[in-house]
Short mmCIF file of C-alpha atoms and ligand atoms in Angstrom, two decimals:
data_model
loop_
_atom_site.label_atom_id
_atom_site.label_comp_id
_atom_site.label_asym_id
_atom_site.label_seq_id
_atom_site.Cartn_x
_atom_site.Cartn_y
_atom_site.Cartn_z
CA UNK A 6 -110.64 162.28 104.67
CA UNK A 7 -111.87 163.86 101.46
CA UNK A 8 -109.56 166.12 99.60
CA UNK A 9 -110.64 169.70 99.13
CA UNK A 10 -108.48 172.70 98.60
CA UNK A 11 -110.54 175.75 99.40
CA UNK A 12 -108.86 178.65 101.08
CA UNK A 13 -111.79 179.70 103.18
CA UNK A 14 -112.95 176.22 104.07
CA UNK A 15 -109.62 174.81 105.05
CA UNK A 16 -108.73 177.98 106.92
CA UNK A 17 -111.89 177.85 109.01
CA UNK A 18 -111.65 174.13 109.59
CA UNK A 19 -107.95 174.18 110.38
CA UNK A 20 -108.19 177.09 112.75
CA UNK A 21 -110.74 175.35 114.89
CA UNK A 22 -109.57 171.79 114.50
CA UNK A 23 -105.84 172.31 115.02
CA UNK A 24 -104.80 169.02 113.52
CA UNK A 25 -107.70 167.28 111.85
CA UNK A 26 -109.44 169.03 108.98
CA UNK A 27 -113.18 168.61 109.45
CA UNK A 28 -115.19 166.99 106.70
CA UNK A 29 -117.84 169.42 105.49
CA UNK A 30 -121.43 168.50 106.31
CA UNK A 31 -124.66 170.36 105.78
CA UNK A 32 -128.32 169.80 106.42
CA UNK A 33 -130.03 172.04 103.88
CA UNK A 34 -133.63 173.23 104.23
CA UNK A 35 -135.22 174.37 100.96
CA UNK A 36 -138.52 174.27 99.07
CA UNK A 37 -137.26 173.25 95.65
CA UNK A 38 -139.35 170.18 94.99
CA UNK A 39 -140.93 170.72 91.54
CA UNK A 40 -139.32 169.14 88.45
CA UNK A 41 -137.30 172.21 87.42
CA UNK A 42 -136.45 173.12 91.01
CA UNK A 43 -135.25 169.63 91.90
CA UNK A 44 -133.00 169.57 88.83
CA UNK A 45 -131.53 172.87 89.94
CA UNK A 46 -130.86 172.00 93.56
CA UNK A 47 -129.27 168.76 92.37
CA UNK A 48 -126.53 170.90 90.79
CA UNK A 49 -125.60 172.22 94.23
CA UNK A 50 -125.81 168.79 95.84
CA UNK A 51 -123.47 167.43 93.18
CA UNK A 52 -120.93 170.23 93.53
CA UNK A 53 -121.02 169.88 97.31
CA UNK A 54 -120.40 166.14 97.04
CA UNK A 55 -117.66 166.63 94.44
CA UNK A 56 -115.88 168.83 96.94
CA UNK A 57 -116.05 166.34 99.77
CA UNK A 58 -119.28 167.51 101.36
CA UNK A 59 -122.02 165.33 102.84
CA UNK A 60 -125.45 166.80 102.15
CA UNK A 61 -128.51 165.96 104.21
CA UNK A 62 -131.56 167.07 102.29
CA UNK A 63 -134.47 168.73 104.06
CA UNK A 64 -136.96 169.63 101.34
CA UNK A 65 -140.26 171.14 102.46
CA UNK A 66 -142.73 171.13 99.56
CA UNK A 67 -144.82 174.22 98.92
CA UNK A 68 -144.25 176.88 96.29
CA UNK A 69 -143.17 180.28 97.54
CA UNK A 70 -141.72 178.70 100.69
CA UNK A 71 -144.45 179.37 103.27
CA UNK A 72 -144.38 175.78 104.53
CA UNK A 73 -140.57 175.79 104.56
CA UNK A 74 -140.55 178.92 106.68
CA UNK A 75 -142.96 177.33 109.20
CA UNK A 76 -140.71 174.27 109.36
CA UNK A 77 -137.71 176.53 109.94
CA UNK A 78 -139.38 178.37 112.81
CA UNK A 79 -140.24 175.05 114.48
CA UNK A 80 -136.66 173.81 114.14
CA UNK A 81 -135.12 177.00 115.52
CA UNK A 82 -137.59 177.11 118.43
CA UNK A 83 -136.65 173.52 119.23
CA UNK A 84 -132.98 174.62 119.39
CA UNK A 85 -132.14 172.46 116.38
CA UNK A 86 -131.59 174.83 113.44
CA UNK A 87 -130.60 173.35 110.08
CA UNK A 88 -127.08 174.19 108.89
CA UNK A 89 -128.14 176.07 105.78
CA UNK A 90 -131.53 177.48 104.86
CA UNK A 91 -133.09 178.89 101.70
CA UNK A 92 -133.96 182.34 103.00
CA UNK A 93 -134.32 185.69 101.31
CA UNK A 94 -135.03 189.38 101.49
CA UNK A 95 -135.84 191.08 104.79
CA UNK A 96 -136.45 187.67 106.41
CA UNK A 97 -132.65 187.35 106.47
CA UNK A 98 -132.40 190.45 108.63
CA UNK A 99 -135.33 189.31 110.77
CA UNK A 100 -133.50 186.06 111.59
CA UNK A 101 -130.27 187.95 112.12
CA UNK A 102 -132.01 190.09 114.70
CA UNK A 103 -133.00 186.90 116.53
CA UNK A 104 -129.27 186.26 116.91
CA UNK A 105 -129.32 182.86 115.16
CA UNK A 106 -127.38 183.44 111.93
CA UNK A 107 -123.72 182.62 111.33
CA UNK A 108 -121.37 185.27 109.96
CA UNK A 109 -120.03 184.21 106.54
CA UNK A 110 -117.91 187.32 105.99
CA UNK A 111 -114.66 185.31 105.94
CA UNK A 112 -115.81 183.44 102.81
CA UNK A 113 -117.34 186.54 101.23
CA UNK A 114 -114.14 188.48 101.66
CA UNK A 115 -111.84 185.66 100.53
CA UNK A 116 -114.00 185.23 97.43
CA UNK A 117 -114.37 188.94 96.68
CA UNK A 118 -118.21 188.90 96.64
CA UNK A 119 -118.36 192.69 96.88
CA UNK A 120 -116.66 192.92 93.47
CA UNK A 121 -118.91 190.49 91.62
CA UNK A 122 -122.37 191.17 93.09
CA UNK A 123 -124.44 194.24 92.18
CA UNK A 124 -124.96 196.55 95.15
CA UNK A 125 -128.74 195.99 94.97
CA UNK A 126 -128.21 192.26 95.60
CA UNK A 127 -125.30 192.57 98.04
CA UNK A 128 -127.42 194.82 100.26
CA UNK A 129 -129.87 191.97 100.91
CA UNK A 130 -127.01 189.65 101.90
CA UNK A 131 -125.56 191.89 104.59
CA UNK A 132 -126.56 192.34 108.21
CA UNK A 133 -125.11 195.37 109.96
CA UNK A 134 -122.07 195.32 107.71
CA UNK A 135 -121.30 191.58 107.90
CA UNK A 136 -122.28 189.00 105.26
CA UNK A 137 -125.16 186.82 106.42
CA UNK A 138 -126.42 185.19 103.20
CA UNK A 139 -125.19 183.94 99.83
CA UNK A 140 -127.25 184.72 96.68
CA UNK A 141 -127.85 182.07 94.02
CA UNK A 142 -129.78 183.93 91.33
CA UNK A 143 -132.07 186.69 90.16
CA UNK A 144 -135.60 185.54 89.36
CA UNK A 145 -137.89 187.98 87.59
CA UNK A 146 -141.48 187.83 88.81
CA UNK A 147 -143.37 189.97 86.26
CA UNK A 148 -143.64 187.52 83.37
CA UNK A 149 -146.42 186.16 81.19
CA UNK A 150 -145.84 182.65 79.78
CA UNK A 151 -147.82 181.33 76.86
CA UNK A 152 -148.32 178.21 74.78
CA UNK A 153 -146.99 179.23 71.34
CA UNK A 154 -149.23 176.87 69.33
CA UNK A 155 -152.37 177.87 71.17
CA UNK A 156 -151.74 181.54 70.51
CA UNK A 157 -150.94 180.92 66.87
CA UNK A 158 -153.94 178.70 66.27
CA UNK A 159 -156.17 181.44 67.68
CA UNK A 160 -154.48 184.33 65.88
CA UNK A 161 -153.29 185.92 69.10
CA UNK A 162 -150.06 187.85 69.65
CA UNK A 163 -148.40 188.13 73.04
CA UNK A 164 -150.36 190.93 74.77
CA UNK A 165 -148.60 194.22 75.49
CA UNK A 166 -151.40 195.92 77.46
CA UNK A 167 -153.94 194.57 79.94
CA UNK A 168 -156.71 195.47 77.47
CA UNK A 169 -155.02 193.29 74.86
CA UNK A 170 -154.64 190.54 77.45
CA UNK A 171 -158.33 190.72 78.33
CA UNK A 172 -159.39 190.70 74.67
CA UNK A 173 -157.15 187.70 73.95
CA UNK A 174 -158.49 185.89 77.01
CA UNK A 175 -162.10 186.42 75.94
CA UNK A 176 -161.33 185.08 72.49
CA UNK A 177 -159.62 182.01 73.94
CA UNK A 178 -162.51 181.42 76.31
CA UNK A 179 -164.84 181.48 73.31
CA UNK A 180 -162.65 178.81 71.69
CA UNK A 181 -162.93 176.57 74.77
CA UNK A 182 -159.41 177.16 76.06
CA UNK A 183 -158.70 178.16 79.65
CA UNK A 184 -157.18 181.63 79.23
CA UNK A 185 -155.22 181.76 82.49
CA UNK A 186 -153.63 178.81 84.27
CA UNK A 187 -153.63 179.67 87.93
CA UNK A 188 -153.23 177.93 91.24
CA UNK A 189 -155.39 179.35 94.00
CA UNK A 190 -152.80 179.58 96.75
CA UNK A 191 -152.28 182.88 98.55
CA UNK A 192 -148.71 183.35 97.28
CA UNK A 193 -149.79 182.74 93.68
CA UNK A 194 -152.63 185.26 94.00
CA UNK A 195 -150.04 187.71 95.35
CA UNK A 196 -147.67 186.96 92.47
CA UNK A 197 -150.33 187.80 89.88
CA UNK A 198 -151.45 190.83 91.87
CA UNK A 199 -148.02 192.42 92.04
CA UNK A 200 -147.42 191.82 88.33
CA UNK A 201 -150.73 193.55 87.56
CA UNK A 202 -149.90 196.32 90.03
CA UNK A 203 -146.54 197.03 88.44
CA UNK A 204 -148.20 197.48 85.06
CA UNK A 205 -151.03 199.67 86.30
CA UNK A 206 -149.33 201.70 89.05
CA UNK A 207 -146.02 202.10 87.22
CA UNK A 208 -142.66 201.76 88.93
CA UNK A 209 -143.03 204.82 91.17
CA UNK A 210 -146.51 203.84 92.23
CA UNK A 211 -145.38 200.28 92.94
CA UNK A 212 -142.53 201.57 95.11
CA UNK A 213 -144.82 203.92 97.01
CA UNK A 214 -147.36 201.17 97.61
CA UNK A 215 -145.28 198.10 98.35
CA UNK A 216 -141.95 199.44 99.57
CA UNK A 217 -142.96 202.65 101.30
CA UNK A 218 -146.52 201.55 102.22
CA UNK A 219 -147.82 204.99 101.33
CA UNK A 220 -151.49 205.12 102.34
CA UNK A 221 -152.58 207.50 99.57
CA UNK A 222 -151.19 205.11 96.94
CA UNK A 223 -152.66 202.05 98.65
CA UNK A 224 -156.15 203.61 98.50
CA UNK A 225 -155.75 205.40 95.14
CA UNK A 226 -157.98 205.03 92.08
CA UNK A 227 -155.04 203.33 90.35
CA UNK A 228 -155.00 200.69 93.11
CA UNK A 229 -158.74 200.21 92.60
CA UNK A 230 -157.97 199.56 88.92
CA UNK A 231 -155.48 196.91 90.00
CA UNK A 232 -158.22 195.12 91.94
CA UNK A 233 -160.61 195.60 89.00
CA UNK A 234 -158.11 193.79 86.77
CA UNK A 235 -157.76 191.04 89.38
CA UNK A 236 -161.53 190.60 89.28
CA UNK A 237 -161.37 190.38 85.47
CA UNK A 238 -158.59 187.77 85.70
CA UNK A 239 -160.68 185.77 88.15
CA UNK A 240 -163.12 185.29 85.29
CA UNK A 241 -160.36 183.75 83.15
CA UNK A 242 -159.33 180.89 85.46
CA UNK A 243 -160.93 177.44 85.43
CA UNK A 244 -163.18 176.23 88.28
CA UNK A 245 -160.54 173.79 89.55
CA UNK A 246 -158.01 176.46 90.41
CA UNK A 247 -158.25 176.41 94.25
CA UNK A 248 -155.20 174.88 95.88
CA UNK A 249 -153.50 173.94 92.62
CA UNK A 250 -149.68 173.96 92.72
CA UNK A 251 -147.95 176.47 90.45
CA UNK A 252 -146.09 173.81 88.48
CA UNK A 253 -149.36 172.06 87.66
CA UNK A 254 -150.60 175.37 86.30
CA UNK A 255 -147.44 175.56 84.18
CA UNK A 256 -148.17 172.04 82.93
CA UNK A 257 -151.62 173.22 81.77
CA UNK A 258 -149.90 175.80 79.55
CA UNK A 259 -147.42 173.20 78.34
CA UNK A 260 -150.09 170.76 77.26
CA UNK A 261 -152.31 173.40 75.66
CA UNK A 262 -155.16 173.12 78.11
CA UNK A 263 -154.52 176.75 79.05
CA UNK A 264 -152.96 179.63 77.12
CA UNK A 265 -151.22 181.87 79.67
CA UNK A 266 -149.67 181.82 83.12
CA UNK A 267 -148.53 184.89 85.06
CA UNK A 268 -145.63 183.62 87.15
CA UNK A 269 -141.95 184.19 87.90
CA UNK A 270 -139.34 182.56 85.70
CA UNK A 271 -139.09 179.46 87.87
CA UNK A 272 -141.94 178.51 85.48
CA UNK A 273 -139.34 178.50 82.71
CA UNK A 274 -137.43 175.89 84.73
CA UNK A 275 -140.50 173.66 84.42
CA UNK A 276 -140.81 174.17 80.65
CA UNK A 277 -137.12 173.42 80.21
CA UNK A 278 -137.22 170.35 82.46
CA UNK A 279 -140.01 169.03 80.20
CA UNK A 280 -137.83 169.57 77.12
CA UNK A 281 -139.78 172.58 75.82
CA UNK A 282 -137.98 175.33 73.91
CA UNK A 283 -138.54 179.07 74.33
CA UNK A 284 -139.77 180.80 71.19
CA UNK A 285 -140.99 177.46 69.78
CA UNK A 286 -143.10 175.68 72.34
CA UNK A 287 -143.59 178.49 74.80
CA UNK A 288 -143.31 182.27 74.76
CA UNK A 289 -142.19 184.68 77.44
CA UNK A 290 -142.92 188.39 77.76
CA UNK A 291 -142.78 190.81 80.60
CA UNK A 292 -146.19 191.91 81.87
CA UNK A 293 -147.58 195.13 80.34
CA UNK A 294 -145.87 198.23 81.68
CA UNK A 295 -142.41 199.33 82.78
CA UNK A 296 -140.11 197.95 85.45
CA UNK A 297 -138.65 194.70 86.73
CA UNK A 298 -139.64 192.87 89.90
CA UNK A 299 -136.69 190.93 91.25
CA UNK A 300 -136.67 187.95 93.55
CA UNK A 301 -133.21 186.83 94.65
CA UNK A 302 -132.94 183.36 96.15
CA UNK A 303 -130.26 182.99 98.76
CA UNK A 304 -129.05 180.76 101.56
CA UNK A 305 -128.33 181.81 105.11
CA UNK A 306 -126.23 179.74 107.49
CA UNK A 307 -127.52 179.18 111.01
CA UNK A 308 -125.35 179.23 114.08
CA UNK A 309 -124.59 175.55 114.69
CA UNK A 310 -121.96 173.66 116.62
CA UNK A 311 -119.44 171.29 115.12
CA UNK A 312 -116.41 171.88 112.93
CA UNK A 313 -117.83 169.64 110.23
CA UNK A 314 -121.02 171.73 110.06
CA UNK A 315 -119.09 174.97 110.00
CA UNK A 316 -116.80 173.63 107.28
CA UNK A 317 -119.96 172.64 105.39
CA UNK A 318 -121.35 176.15 105.69
CA UNK A 319 -118.14 177.72 104.41
CA UNK A 320 -117.95 175.27 101.50
CA UNK A 321 -121.61 175.80 100.58
CA UNK A 322 -121.29 179.58 100.70
CA UNK A 323 -118.22 179.46 98.50
CA UNK A 324 -119.79 177.12 95.94
CA UNK A 325 -123.10 179.03 95.80
CA UNK A 326 -121.50 182.25 94.66
CA UNK A 327 -118.92 180.42 92.52
CA UNK A 328 -118.97 181.14 88.80
CA UNK A 329 -119.55 177.59 87.61
CA UNK A 330 -122.45 176.92 89.97
CA UNK A 331 -124.09 180.24 89.12
CA UNK A 332 -124.09 179.30 85.46
CA UNK A 333 -125.26 175.70 85.60
CA UNK A 334 -127.81 176.24 88.37
CA UNK A 335 -129.44 179.18 86.64
CA UNK A 336 -129.55 177.45 83.26
CA UNK A 337 -131.83 174.94 84.99
CA UNK A 338 -133.71 177.22 87.35
CA UNK A 339 -135.02 179.73 84.80
CA UNK A 340 -133.32 182.64 86.55
CA UNK A 341 -130.15 184.57 85.71
CA UNK A 342 -126.93 184.58 87.73
CA UNK A 343 -126.58 186.98 90.66
CA UNK A 344 -122.89 187.49 89.76
CA UNK A 345 -122.20 190.04 87.08
CA UNK A 346 -119.28 188.13 85.52
CA UNK A 347 -121.01 184.97 84.28
CA UNK A 348 -121.19 184.80 80.47
CA UNK A 349 -124.78 184.45 79.23
CA UNK A 350 -124.04 182.91 75.82
CA UNK A 351 -125.50 179.53 76.80
CA UNK A 352 -128.65 181.17 78.18
CA UNK A 353 -131.90 181.42 76.18
CA UNK A 354 -133.78 184.43 74.82
CA UNK A 355 -135.96 184.84 77.95
CA UNK A 356 -132.85 185.01 80.14
CA UNK A 357 -131.30 187.56 77.80
CA UNK A 358 -134.44 189.67 77.96
CA UNK A 359 -134.35 189.42 81.74
CA UNK A 360 -130.70 190.53 81.93
CA UNK A 361 -131.26 193.43 79.50
CA UNK A 362 -134.40 194.62 81.26
CA UNK A 363 -132.74 194.32 84.65
CA UNK A 364 -129.84 196.51 83.54
CA UNK A 365 -132.16 199.05 81.92
CA UNK A 366 -134.51 199.23 84.88
CA UNK A 367 -131.61 199.52 87.30
CA UNK A 368 -130.41 202.47 85.24
CA UNK A 369 -133.87 204.00 84.98
CA UNK A 370 -134.86 203.54 88.63
CA UNK A 371 -137.55 200.93 87.98
CA UNK A 372 -135.74 197.87 89.37
CA UNK A 373 -138.01 196.89 92.24
CA UNK A 374 -138.11 194.20 94.93
CA UNK A 375 -140.95 191.69 94.74
CA UNK A 376 -143.33 192.07 97.66
CA UNK A 377 -145.01 188.72 96.92
CA UNK A 378 -141.68 186.86 97.15
CA UNK A 379 -140.49 188.45 100.34
CA UNK A 380 -138.00 190.93 98.92
CA UNK A 381 -139.68 194.24 99.76
CA UNK A 382 -141.27 194.01 103.18
CA UNK A 383 -141.05 192.23 106.48
CA UNK A 384 -143.30 189.24 106.96
CA UNK A 385 -146.03 191.01 108.93
CA UNK A 386 -146.58 193.64 106.24
CA UNK A 387 -146.35 191.40 103.19
CA UNK A 388 -148.64 188.90 104.92
CA UNK A 389 -151.18 191.66 105.64
CA UNK A 390 -151.29 192.65 101.95
CA UNK A 391 -151.55 189.08 100.72
CA UNK A 392 -154.47 188.36 103.07
CA UNK A 393 -156.46 191.15 101.43
CA UNK A 394 -155.42 190.19 97.91
CA UNK A 395 -156.43 186.58 98.35
CA UNK A 396 -159.69 187.31 100.13
CA UNK A 397 -160.62 189.76 97.34
CA UNK A 398 -159.76 187.21 94.64
CA UNK A 399 -161.83 184.52 96.34
CA UNK A 400 -164.96 186.54 97.08
CA UNK A 401 -167.09 189.23 95.47
CA UNK A 402 -165.41 192.01 97.46
CA UNK A 403 -165.48 195.32 95.60
CA UNK A 404 -162.31 197.18 94.65
CA UNK A 405 -163.36 200.06 96.96
CA UNK A 406 -163.64 197.67 99.87
CA UNK A 407 -160.31 196.00 98.96
CA UNK A 408 -158.29 199.23 99.05
CA UNK A 409 -159.88 200.20 102.37
CA UNK A 410 -159.00 196.78 103.80
CA UNK A 411 -155.48 197.17 102.44
CA UNK A 412 -154.96 200.46 104.25
CA UNK A 413 -156.38 199.08 107.51
CA UNK A 414 -154.37 195.85 107.31
CA UNK A 415 -151.13 197.78 106.77
CA UNK A 416 -151.89 200.22 109.59
CA UNK A 417 -152.55 197.30 111.96
CA UNK A 418 -149.37 195.50 110.95
CA UNK A 419 -146.97 198.37 111.66
C1 GAL B 507 -140.04 181.52 94.90
C2 GAL B 507 -138.59 181.15 94.85
C3 GAL B 507 -138.30 180.43 93.59
C4 GAL B 507 -139.29 179.32 93.33
C5 GAL B 507 -140.73 179.72 93.64
C6 GAL B 507 -141.72 178.58 93.60
O1 GAL B 507 -140.33 182.23 96.07
O2 GAL B 507 -137.83 182.32 94.91
O3 GAL B 507 -136.98 179.94 93.63
O4 GAL B 507 -138.91 178.24 94.04
O5 GAL B 507 -140.83 180.35 94.87
O6 GAL B 507 -141.45 177.64 94.60
#
């Protein structure tokens, strides 16, 4: 028997096992398969093993997690749910309502999660008052990444307005450089779209559109401008963009084939995994405009039999929110810790900017959940928006037509 001395784990295991303390086991479903992501999840695997756990990996490739979520549904329908699942935002509550999640309140209370997690994050982890998920990080979605040498060689500064971005992109195009590295997958189109929308609609407009689903905002002139900018961006991507994975787009920025990528800070995890340094090899800046779009990764535990599995769930939950894991994992992942009491001195300038902007936007009311990464809306509504965004991006649909389709799609999804 492995030796582990965790209050919550041993309490749970002992209570149910009477004599024998169960050895923690977990089958973990996640979609962290790119270079930076794999390095990050390895931190959790290692800590789990160091604490006597046996990890069975169930990676399902596919950025943004759509494929992982399909795999999850199939497993749950077959009555064979994984022990722990990368799950986030309102999807946590949707699964809770299906009656298939385990209650991890015993660990959360023993570990004092309520004291170390901001209320905005804790709210996503709770289901009718009990704790049903454990947060690992805060990713920011509204970033522009750039190749530092390419910008310098072309006399371009990091853009602070969309007009500046467009002017820089035209100049780069003239110099034979792909202005925008993009992967044509629906979730990536949605990621770019919401970053553009935040800049153009402003924080209040973003909230009205993508949290409150306000029809007037969805069909407003400002929303038409968002689609206009998407059309402009479409002109800045290379012809091979359809289907490209996000990390391959990041690689295009790394190797200077492309100048910019609009993507969450998991892209920074890729730069770092390739040994690139922020401020030297690559630059980060928030997209033009106010606000902060957050995307909190978390794990939910599914209701499974077996003391070893339950001990594994308790151990995982405890480790995930633990101070040391939150630091090391997020140094690799490109995100910042979900806990408020992790020192950031080993983190880079992009992470510091993220933490400062998150605090300021929380204060100023412009801290907003990412719709594209499943933090703002239930699946039916976010899916309805993304369908319109991606069909606009991949056709010659006008902005007028796009906003009308948006309103209809939302109305039909409610
Ligand atoms: C996001 C997820 C990130 C990252 C990204 C690309 O939805 O929150 O952790 O993995 O997808 O796969």
